[in-house]
Amino acid sequence: MTPRTSKNGRSRPQVVGVITSRAEFEFAIRMRQPPDLFELRLDRLVPVIDQLERKISRLRTPLIITARHPAEGGANKLSTPERRNLLSRFLSRAHDIDIELRSADALDSLL
């Protein structure tokens, strides 16, 4: 991905919007000027994951997907296999994947 440039011609950091709920997802779809990327916190979106999957193509920016380990602030106390399944389900739509170092070995099939 090419960094955006500011008015003075310098590159600027990219802005990431984090989506952790259905309401935030619906808001993200409607944004006229979305951030450079959206991060989908799949561990927090488990209750609405089927709805999210049906509507995900409506997001107009590249996606970072993550399913946090419970010890790293992950929601819903997901096991490693559950997290792997969530990430696998959305991997084809992801620009990037965010995995904690503690989970790198267990989730290496996704990298």
mmCIF file of N, CA and C in Angstrom:
data_model
loop_
_atom_site.group_PDB
_atom_site.id
_atom_site.type_symbol
_atom_site.label_atom_id
_atom_site.label_comp_id
_atom_site.label_asym_id
_atom_site.label_seq_id
_atom_site.Cartn_x
_atom_site.Cartn_y
_atom_site.Cartn_z
ATOM 1 N N MET A 1 0.836 -1.157 0.000
ATOM 2 C CA MET A 1 0.000 0.000 0.000
ATOM 3 C C MET A 1 0.890 1.232 0.000
ATOM 4 N N THR A 2 0.544 2.197 -0.794
ATOM 5 C CA THR A 2 1.302 3.435 -0.895
ATOM 6 C C THR A 2 0.830 4.416 0.168
ATOM 7 N N PRO A 3 1.779 4.989 0.923
ATOM 8 C CA PRO A 3 1.366 5.966 1.934
ATOM 9 C C PRO A 3 0.737 7.187 1.278
ATOM 10 N N ARG A 4 -0.235 7.765 1.937
ATOM 11 C CA ARG A 4 -0.831 9.002 1.439
ATOM 12 C C ARG A 4 0.130 10.147 1.692
ATOM 13 N N THR A 5 -0.017 11.201 0.906
ATOM 14 C CA THR A 5 0.828 12.373 1.113
ATOM 15 C C THR A 5 -0.014 13.522 1.640
ATOM 16 N N SER A 6 0.628 14.355 2.420
ATOM 17 C CA SER A 6 -0.055 15.524 2.968
ATOM 18 C C SER A 6 -0.007 16.658 1.953
ATOM 19 N N LYS A 7 -0.602 17.788 2.295
ATOM 20 C CA LYS A 7 -0.639 18.932 1.390
ATOM 21 C C LYS A 7 0.753 19.442 1.046
ATOM 22 N N ASN A 8 1.719 19.246 1.948
ATOM 23 C CA ASN A 8 3.076 19.720 1.673
ATOM 24 C C ASN A 8 3.901 18.679 0.918
ATOM 25 N N GLY A 9 3.266 17.599 0.483
ATOM 26 C CA GLY A 9 3.957 16.600 -0.325
ATOM 27 C C GLY A 9 4.668 15.511 0.463
ATOM 28 N N ARG A 10 4.687 15.607 1.761
ATOM 29 C CA ARG A 10 5.343 14.585 2.588
ATOM 30 C C ARG A 10 4.389 13.423 2.838
ATOM 31 N N SER A 11 4.969 12.240 2.981
ATOM 32 C CA SER A 11 4.102 11.105 3.318
ATOM 33 C C SER A 11 3.641 11.255 4.762
ATOM 34 N N ARG A 12 2.474 10.737 5.037
ATOM 35 C CA ARG A 12 1.925 10.834 6.387
ATOM 36 C C ARG A 12 1.578 9.440 6.888
ATOM 37 N N PRO A 13 1.520 9.280 8.187
ATOM 38 C CA PRO A 13 1.121 7.980 8.735
ATOM 39 C C PRO A 13 -0.290 7.626 8.277
ATOM 40 N N GLN A 14 -0.547 6.349 8.156
ATOM 41 C CA GLN A 14 -1.886 5.918 7.786
ATOM 42 C C GLN A 14 -2.769 5.832 9.027
ATOM 43 N N VAL A 15 -4.029 6.071 8.819
ATOM 44 C CA VAL A 15 -5.008 6.059 9.898
ATOM 45 C C VAL A 15 -5.790 4.750 9.833
ATOM 46 N N VAL A 16 -5.923 4.101 10.995
ATOM 47 C CA VAL A 16 -6.653 2.837 11.091
ATOM 48 C C VAL A 16 -7.876 3.041 11.976
ATOM 49 N N GLY A 17 -9.032 2.672 11.460
ATOM 50 C CA GLY A 17 -10.259 2.679 12.253
ATOM 51 C C GLY A 17 -10.523 1.267 12.750
ATOM 52 N N VAL A 18 -10.778 1.130 14.033
ATOM 53 C CA VAL A 18 -10.992 -0.190 14.632
ATOM 54 C C VAL A 18 -12.489 -0.448 14.765
ATOM 55 N N ILE A 19 -12.916 -1.608 14.287
ATOM 56 C CA ILE A 19 -14.326 -1.999 14.337
ATOM 57 C C ILE A 19 -14.478 -3.132 15.340
ATOM 58 N N THR A 20 -15.267 -2.867 16.404
ATOM 59 C CA THR A 20 -15.443 -3.862 17.467
ATOM 60 C C THR A 20 -16.904 -4.227 17.717
ATOM 61 N N SER A 21 -17.824 -3.632 16.955
ATOM 62 C CA SER A 21 -19.248 -3.901 17.180
ATOM 63 C C SER A 21 -20.014 -3.764 15.870
ATOM 64 N N ARG A 22 -21.238 -4.268 15.883
ATOM 65 C CA ARG A 22 -22.091 -4.140 14.701
ATOM 66 C C ARG A 22 -22.360 -2.670 14.393
ATOM 67 N N ALA A 23 -22.601 -1.865 15.415
ATOM 68 C CA ALA A 23 -22.868 -0.436 15.208
ATOM 69 C C ALA A 23 -21.671 0.253 14.549
ATOM 70 N N GLU A 24 -20.467 -0.070 15.001
ATOM 71 C CA GLU A 24 -19.266 0.520 14.388
ATOM 72 C C GLU A 24 -19.107 0.044 12.948
ATOM 73 N N PHE A 25 -19.424 -1.209 12.690
ATOM 74 C CA PHE A 25 -19.347 -1.731 11.325
ATOM 75 C C PHE A 25 -20.330 -0.991 10.412
ATOM 76 N N GLU A 26 -21.563 -0.825 10.865
ATOM 77 C CA GLU A 26 -22.569 -0.110 10.072
ATOM 78 C C GLU A 26 -22.138 1.339 9.840
ATOM 79 N N PHE A 27 -21.570 1.971 10.841
ATOM 80 C CA PHE A 27 -21.064 3.336 10.690
ATOM 81 C C PHE A 27 -19.933 3.373 9.660
ATOM 82 N N ALA A 28 -19.024 2.413 9.726
ATOM 83 C CA ALA A 28 -17.888 2.357 8.795
ATOM 84 C C ALA A 28 -18.359 2.236 7.351
ATOM 85 N N ILE A 29 -19.403 1.476 7.125
ATOM 86 C CA ILE A 29 -19.953 1.319 5.773
ATOM 87 C C ILE A 29 -20.455 2.653 5.233
ATOM 88 N N ARG A 30 -21.008 3.475 6.096
ATOM 89 C CA ARG A 30 -21.603 4.747 5.673
ATOM 90 C C ARG A 30 -20.616 5.909 5.593
ATOM 91 N N MET A 31 -19.409 5.743 6.055
ATOM 92 C CA MET A 31 -18.457 6.861 6.098
ATOM 93 C C MET A 31 -18.158 7.396 4.701
ATOM 94 N N ARG A 32 -18.249 8.708 4.564
ATOM 95 C CA ARG A 32 -17.911 9.338 3.280
ATOM 96 C C ARG A 32 -16.403 9.387 3.070
ATOM 97 N N GLN A 33 -15.672 9.635 4.138
ATOM 98 C CA GLN A 33 -14.215 9.663 4.069
ATOM 99 C C GLN A 33 -13.669 8.679 5.095
ATOM 100 N N PRO A 34 -13.591 7.413 4.717
ATOM 101 C CA PRO A 34 -13.108 6.413 5.677
ATOM 102 C C PRO A 34 -11.607 6.555 5.924
ATOM 103 N N PRO A 35 -11.111 5.936 6.977
ATOM 104 C CA PRO A 35 -9.667 5.944 7.231
ATOM 105 C C PRO A 35 -8.938 5.136 6.158
ATOM 106 N N ASP A 36 -7.637 5.105 6.247
ATOM 107 C CA ASP A 36 -6.831 4.372 5.268
ATOM 108 C C ASP A 36 -7.086 2.868 5.330
ATOM 109 N N LEU A 37 -7.314 2.361 6.533
ATOM 110 C CA LEU A 37 -7.573 0.936 6.753
ATOM 111 C C LEU A 37 -8.606 0.787 7.856
ATOM 112 N N PHE A 38 -9.257 -0.371 7.874
ATOM 113 C CA PHE A 38 -10.079 -0.755 9.014
ATOM 114 C C PHE A 38 -9.481 -2.006 9.623
ATOM 115 N N GLU A 39 -9.464 -2.055 10.952
ATOM 116 C CA GLU A 39 -9.080 -3.276 11.660
ATOM 117 C C GLU A 39 -10.348 -3.913 12.197
ATOM 118 N N LEU A 40 -10.597 -5.149 11.800
ATOM 119 C CA LEU A 40 -11.740 -5.895 12.306
ATOM 120 C C LEU A 40 -11.295 -6.715 13.500
ATOM 121 N N ARG A 41 -11.806 -6.406 14.677
ATOM 122 C CA ARG A 41 -11.524 -7.175 15.885
ATOM 123 C C ARG A 41 -12.496 -8.344 15.914
ATOM 124 N N LEU A 42 -12.138 -9.410 15.217
ATOM 125 C CA LEU A 42 -13.026 -10.553 15.058
ATOM 126 C C LEU A 42 -13.423 -11.175 16.391
ATOM 127 N N ASP A 43 -12.525 -11.145 17.366
ATOM 128 C CA ASP A 43 -12.863 -11.701 18.683
ATOM 129 C C ASP A 43 -14.028 -10.953 19.329
ATOM 130 N N ARG A 44 -14.173 -9.684 19.040
ATOM 131 C CA ARG A 44 -15.267 -8.887 19.602
ATOM 132 C C ARG A 44 -16.525 -8.936 18.729
ATOM 133 N N LEU A 45 -16.383 -9.404 17.500
ATOM 134 C CA LEU A 45 -17.494 -9.419 16.553
ATOM 135 C C LEU A 45 -18.170 -10.786 16.435
ATOM 136 N N VAL A 46 -17.780 -11.731 17.269
ATOM 137 C CA VAL A 46 -18.334 -13.093 17.209
ATOM 138 C C VAL A 46 -19.868 -13.102 17.194
ATOM 139 N N PRO A 47 -20.554 -12.313 18.025
ATOM 140 C CA PRO A 47 -22.025 -12.378 18.025
ATOM 141 C C PRO A 47 -22.676 -11.976 16.690
ATOM 142 N N VAL A 48 -21.964 -11.213 15.860
ATOM 143 C CA VAL A 48 -22.542 -10.740 14.590
ATOM 144 C C VAL A 48 -21.705 -11.175 13.388
ATOM 145 N N ILE A 49 -20.908 -12.213 13.562
ATOM 146 C CA ILE A 49 -19.930 -12.583 12.537
ATOM 147 C C ILE A 49 -20.582 -12.969 11.210
ATOM 148 N N ASP A 50 -21.737 -13.641 11.241
ATOM 149 C CA ASP A 50 -22.407 -14.022 9.992
ATOM 150 C C ASP A 50 -22.901 -12.793 9.238
ATOM 151 N N GLN A 51 -23.485 -11.837 9.947
ATOM 152 C CA GLN A 51 -23.940 -10.594 9.320
ATOM 153 C C GLN A 51 -22.756 -9.834 8.736
ATOM 154 N N LEU A 52 -21.682 -9.783 9.486
ATOM 155 C CA LEU A 52 -20.467 -9.105 9.038
ATOM 156 C C LEU A 52 -19.943 -9.735 7.749
ATOM 157 N N GLU A 53 -19.912 -11.042 7.719
ATOM 158 C CA GLU A 53 -19.389 -11.732 6.539
ATOM 159 C C GLU A 53 -20.226 -11.421 5.297
ATOM 160 N N ARG A 54 -21.529 -11.301 5.461
ATOM 161 C CA ARG A 54 -22.396 -10.992 4.318
ATOM 162 C C ARG A 54 -22.201 -9.566 3.803
ATOM 163 N N LYS A 55 -21.829 -8.651 4.687
ATOM 164 C CA LYS A 55 -21.741 -7.232 4.311
ATOM 165 C C LYS A 55 -20.316 -6.717 4.137
ATOM 166 N N ILE A 56 -19.336 -7.541 4.350
ATOM 167 C CA ILE A 56 -17.954 -7.057 4.406
ATOM 168 C C ILE A 56 -17.493 -6.399 3.103
ATOM 169 N N SER A 57 -18.037 -6.816 1.986
ATOM 170 C CA SER A 57 -17.630 -6.229 0.708
ATOM 171 C C SER A 57 -18.038 -4.762 0.604
ATOM 172 N N ARG A 58 -18.905 -4.298 1.482
ATOM 173 C CA ARG A 58 -19.333 -2.900 1.458
ATOM 174 C C ARG A 58 -18.308 -1.951 2.078
ATOM 175 N N LEU A 59 -17.330 -2.489 2.783
ATOM 176 C CA LEU A 59 -16.243 -1.641 3.294
ATOM 177 C C LEU A 59 -15.328 -1.292 2.130
ATOM 178 N N ARG A 60 -14.974 -0.025 2.022
ATOM 179 C CA ARG A 60 -14.224 0.439 0.855
ATOM 180 C C ARG A 60 -12.737 0.634 1.113
ATOM 181 N N THR A 61 -12.227 0.124 2.189
ATOM 182 C CA THR A 61 -10.806 0.274 2.475
ATOM 183 C C THR A 61 -10.198 -1.087 2.775
ATOM 184 N N PRO A 62 -8.883 -1.201 2.658
ATOM 185 C CA PRO A 62 -8.220 -2.464 3.013
ATOM 186 C C PRO A 62 -8.467 -2.810 4.483
ATOM 187 N N LEU A 63 -8.410 -4.098 4.772
ATOM 188 C CA LEU A 63 -8.720 -4.587 6.114
ATOM 189 C C LEU A 63 -7.524 -5.228 6.791
ATOM 190 N N ILE A 64 -7.424 -4.974 8.083
ATOM 191 C CA ILE A 64 -6.540 -5.720 8.978
ATOM 192 C C ILE A 64 -7.479 -6.588 9.803
ATOM 193 N N ILE A 65 -7.185 -7.874 9.898
ATOM 194 C CA ILE A 65 -8.011 -8.731 10.745
ATOM 195 C C ILE A 65 -7.201 -9.182 11.949
ATOM 196 N N THR A 66 -7.875 -9.286 13.071
ATOM 197 C CA THR A 66 -7.241 -9.810 14.271
ATOM 198 C C THR A 66 -8.285 -10.509 15.125
ATOM 199 N N ALA A 67 -7.836 -11.508 15.834
ATOM 200 C CA ALA A 67 -8.655 -12.203 16.834
ATOM 201 C C ALA A 67 -7.734 -12.368 18.039
ATOM 202 N N ARG A 68 -7.797 -11.426 18.950
ATOM 203 C CA ARG A 68 -6.867 -11.343 20.072
ATOM 204 C C ARG A 68 -6.925 -12.553 20.999
ATOM 205 N N HIS A 69 -5.747 -12.910 21.486
ATOM 206 C CA HIS A 69 -5.612 -13.921 22.535
ATOM 207 C C HIS A 69 -6.242 -13.345 23.805
ATOM 208 N N PRO A 70 -6.945 -14.161 24.597
ATOM 209 C CA PRO A 70 -7.564 -13.638 25.824
ATOM 210 C C PRO A 70 -6.580 -12.916 26.751
ATOM 211 N N ALA A 71 -5.345 -13.382 26.833
ATOM 212 C CA ALA A 71 -4.344 -12.734 27.691
ATOM 213 C C ALA A 71 -3.875 -11.394 27.135
ATOM 214 N N GLU A 72 -4.222 -11.106 25.882
ATOM 215 C CA GLU A 72 -3.833 -9.846 25.232
ATOM 216 C C GLU A 72 -5.040 -8.923 25.061
ATOM 217 N N GLY A 73 -6.092 -9.184 25.824
ATOM 218 C CA GLY A 73 -7.278 -8.337 25.748
ATOM 219 C C GLY A 73 -8.359 -8.856 24.824
ATOM 220 N N GLY A 74 -8.220 -10.084 24.357
ATOM 221 C CA GLY A 74 -9.222 -10.668 23.473
ATOM 222 C C GLY A 74 -10.544 -10.912 24.184
ATOM 223 N N ALA A 75 -11.614 -10.747 23.445
ATOM 224 C CA ALA A 75 -12.957 -10.940 23.995
ATOM 225 C C ALA A 75 -13.431 -12.370 23.774
ATOM 226 N N ASN A 76 -14.398 -12.772 24.529
ATOM 227 C CA ASN A 76 -15.095 -14.053 24.376
ATOM 228 C C ASN A 76 -14.260 -15.282 24.698
ATOM 229 N N LYS A 77 -13.102 -15.113 25.308
ATOM 230 C CA LYS A 77 -12.264 -16.240 25.748
ATOM 231 C C LYS A 77 -12.121 -17.317 24.670
ATOM 232 N N LEU A 78 -11.776 -16.892 23.470
ATOM 233 C CA LEU A 78 -11.670 -17.821 22.342
ATOM 234 C C LEU A 78 -10.425 -18.687 22.454
ATOM 235 N N SER A 79 -10.575 -19.956 22.149
ATOM 236 C CA SER A 79 -9.440 -20.876 22.116
ATOM 237 C C SER A 79 -8.622 -20.610 20.856
ATOM 238 N N THR A 80 -7.430 -21.160 20.812
ATOM 239 C CA THR A 80 -6.595 -21.002 19.613
ATOM 240 C C THR A 80 -7.292 -21.554 18.376
ATOM 241 N N PRO A 81 -7.885 -22.754 18.408
ATOM 242 C CA PRO A 81 -8.601 -23.227 17.213
ATOM 243 C C PRO A 81 -9.762 -22.308 16.803
ATOM 244 N N GLU A 82 -10.473 -21.749 17.773
ATOM 245 C CA GLU A 82 -11.565 -20.826 17.442
ATOM 246 C C GLU A 82 -11.023 -19.566 16.783
ATOM 247 N N ARG A 83 -9.934 -19.047 17.302
ATOM 248 C CA ARG A 83 -9.316 -17.856 16.713
ATOM 249 C C ARG A 83 -8.802 -18.164 15.310
ATOM 250 N N ARG A 84 -8.167 -19.314 15.138
ATOM 251 C CA ARG A 84 -7.662 -19.714 13.821
ATOM 252 C C ARG A 84 -8.817 -19.801 12.814
ATOM 253 N N ASN A 85 -9.932 -20.390 13.220
ATOM 254 C CA ASN A 85 -11.086 -20.507 12.324
ATOM 255 C C ASN A 85 -11.645 -19.140 11.936
ATOM 256 N N LEU A 86 -11.743 -18.240 12.894
ATOM 257 C CA LEU A 86 -12.217 -16.885 12.589
ATOM 258 C C LEU A 86 -11.297 -16.193 11.590
ATOM 259 N N LEU A 87 -10.014 -16.231 11.868
ATOM 260 C CA LEU A 87 -9.047 -15.582 10.978
ATOM 261 C C LEU A 87 -9.074 -16.218 9.591
ATOM 262 N N SER A 88 -9.152 -17.531 9.528
ATOM 263 C CA SER A 88 -9.202 -18.231 8.236
ATOM 264 C C SER A 88 -10.428 -17.812 7.435
ATOM 265 N N ARG A 89 -11.515 -17.648 8.114
ATOM 266 C CA ARG A 89 -12.782 -17.280 7.472
ATOM 267 C C ARG A 89 -12.695 -15.931 6.752
ATOM 268 N N PHE A 90 -11.878 -15.009 7.271
ATOM 269 C CA PHE A 90 -11.784 -13.663 6.702
ATOM 270 C C PHE A 90 -10.448 -13.383 6.008
ATOM 271 N N LEU A 91 -9.579 -14.353 5.981
ATOM 272 C CA LEU A 91 -8.232 -14.142 5.447
ATOM 273 C C LEU A 91 -8.236 -13.689 3.991
ATOM 274 N N SER A 92 -9.109 -14.225 3.178
ATOM 275 C CA SER A 92 -9.129 -13.858 1.755
ATOM 276 C C SER A 92 -9.511 -12.398 1.538
ATOM 277 N N ARG A 93 -10.147 -11.788 2.518
ATOM 278 C CA ARG A 93 -10.551 -10.380 2.398
ATOM 279 C C ARG A 93 -9.571 -9.424 3.076
ATOM 280 N N ALA A 94 -8.565 -9.967 3.719
ATOM 281 C CA ALA A 94 -7.651 -9.150 4.520
ATOM 282 C C ALA A 94 -6.468 -8.641 3.710
ATOM 283 N N HIS A 95 -6.104 -7.409 3.987
ATOM 284 C CA HIS A 95 -4.869 -6.831 3.458
ATOM 285 C C HIS A 95 -3.718 -7.219 4.374
ATOM 286 N N ASP A 96 -3.998 -7.228 5.679
ATOM 287 C CA ASP A 96 -3.007 -7.589 6.695
ATOM 288 C C ASP A 96 -3.686 -8.424 7.770
ATOM 289 N N ILE A 97 -2.863 -9.156 8.509
ATOM 290 C CA ILE A 97 -3.347 -9.921 9.652
ATOM 291 C C ILE A 97 -2.481 -9.545 10.847
ATOM 292 N N ASP A 98 -3.113 -9.334 11.993
ATOM 293 C CA ASP A 98 -2.420 -8.926 13.215
ATOM 294 C C ASP A 98 -2.485 -10.095 14.192
ATOM 295 N N ILE A 99 -1.328 -10.669 14.488
ATOM 296 C CA ILE A 99 -1.234 -11.806 15.406
ATOM 297 C C ILE A 99 -0.183 -11.479 16.459
ATOM 298 N N GLU A 100 -0.503 -11.763 17.714
ATOM 299 C CA GLU A 100 0.449 -11.529 18.792
ATOM 300 C C GLU A 100 1.623 -12.497 18.670
ATOM 301 N N LEU A 101 2.788 -12.080 19.118
ATOM 302 C CA LEU A 101 3.960 -12.961 19.093
ATOM 303 C C LEU A 101 3.697 -14.255 19.853
ATOM 304 N N ARG A 102 2.966 -14.183 20.957
ATOM 305 C CA ARG A 102 2.679 -15.386 21.741
ATOM 306 C C ARG A 102 1.899 -16.418 20.922
ATOM 307 N N SER A 103 1.209 -15.981 19.858
ATOM 308 C CA SER A 103 0.377 -16.876 19.055
ATOM 309 C C SER A 103 0.992 -17.237 17.710
ATOM 310 N N ALA A 104 2.159 -16.711 17.411
ATOM 311 C CA ALA A 104 2.747 -16.907 16.081
ATOM 312 C C ALA A 104 2.928 -18.380 15.732
ATOM 313 N N ASP A 105 3.447 -19.171 16.642
ATOM 314 C CA ASP A 105 3.645 -20.594 16.349
ATOM 315 C C ASP A 105 2.314 -21.314 16.153
ATOM 316 N N ALA A 106 1.357 -21.047 17.011
ATOM 317 C CA ALA A 106 0.064 -21.733 16.942
ATOM 318 C C ALA A 106 -0.742 -21.343 15.705
ATOM 319 N N LEU A 107 -0.497 -20.138 15.184
ATOM 320 C CA LEU A 107 -1.257 -19.648 14.035
ATOM 321 C C LEU A 107 -0.392 -19.517 12.783
ATOM 322 N N ASP A 108 0.754 -20.190 12.766
ATOM 323 C CA ASP A 108 1.691 -20.032 11.644
ATOM 324 C C ASP A 108 1.103 -20.461 10.307
ATOM 325 N N SER A 109 0.099 -21.306 10.294
ATOM 326 C CA SER A 109 -0.510 -21.723 9.027
ATOM 327 C C SER A 109 -1.213 -20.561 8.324
ATOM 328 N N LEU A 110 -1.498 -19.496 9.050
ATOM 329 C CA LEU A 110 -2.157 -18.326 8.474
ATOM 330 C C LEU A 110 -1.168 -17.297 7.939
ATOM 331 N N LEU A 111 0.077 -17.435 8.329
ATOM 332 C CA LEU A 111 1.077 -16.422 7.960
ATOM 333 C C LEU A 111 1.697 -16.703 6.611
#
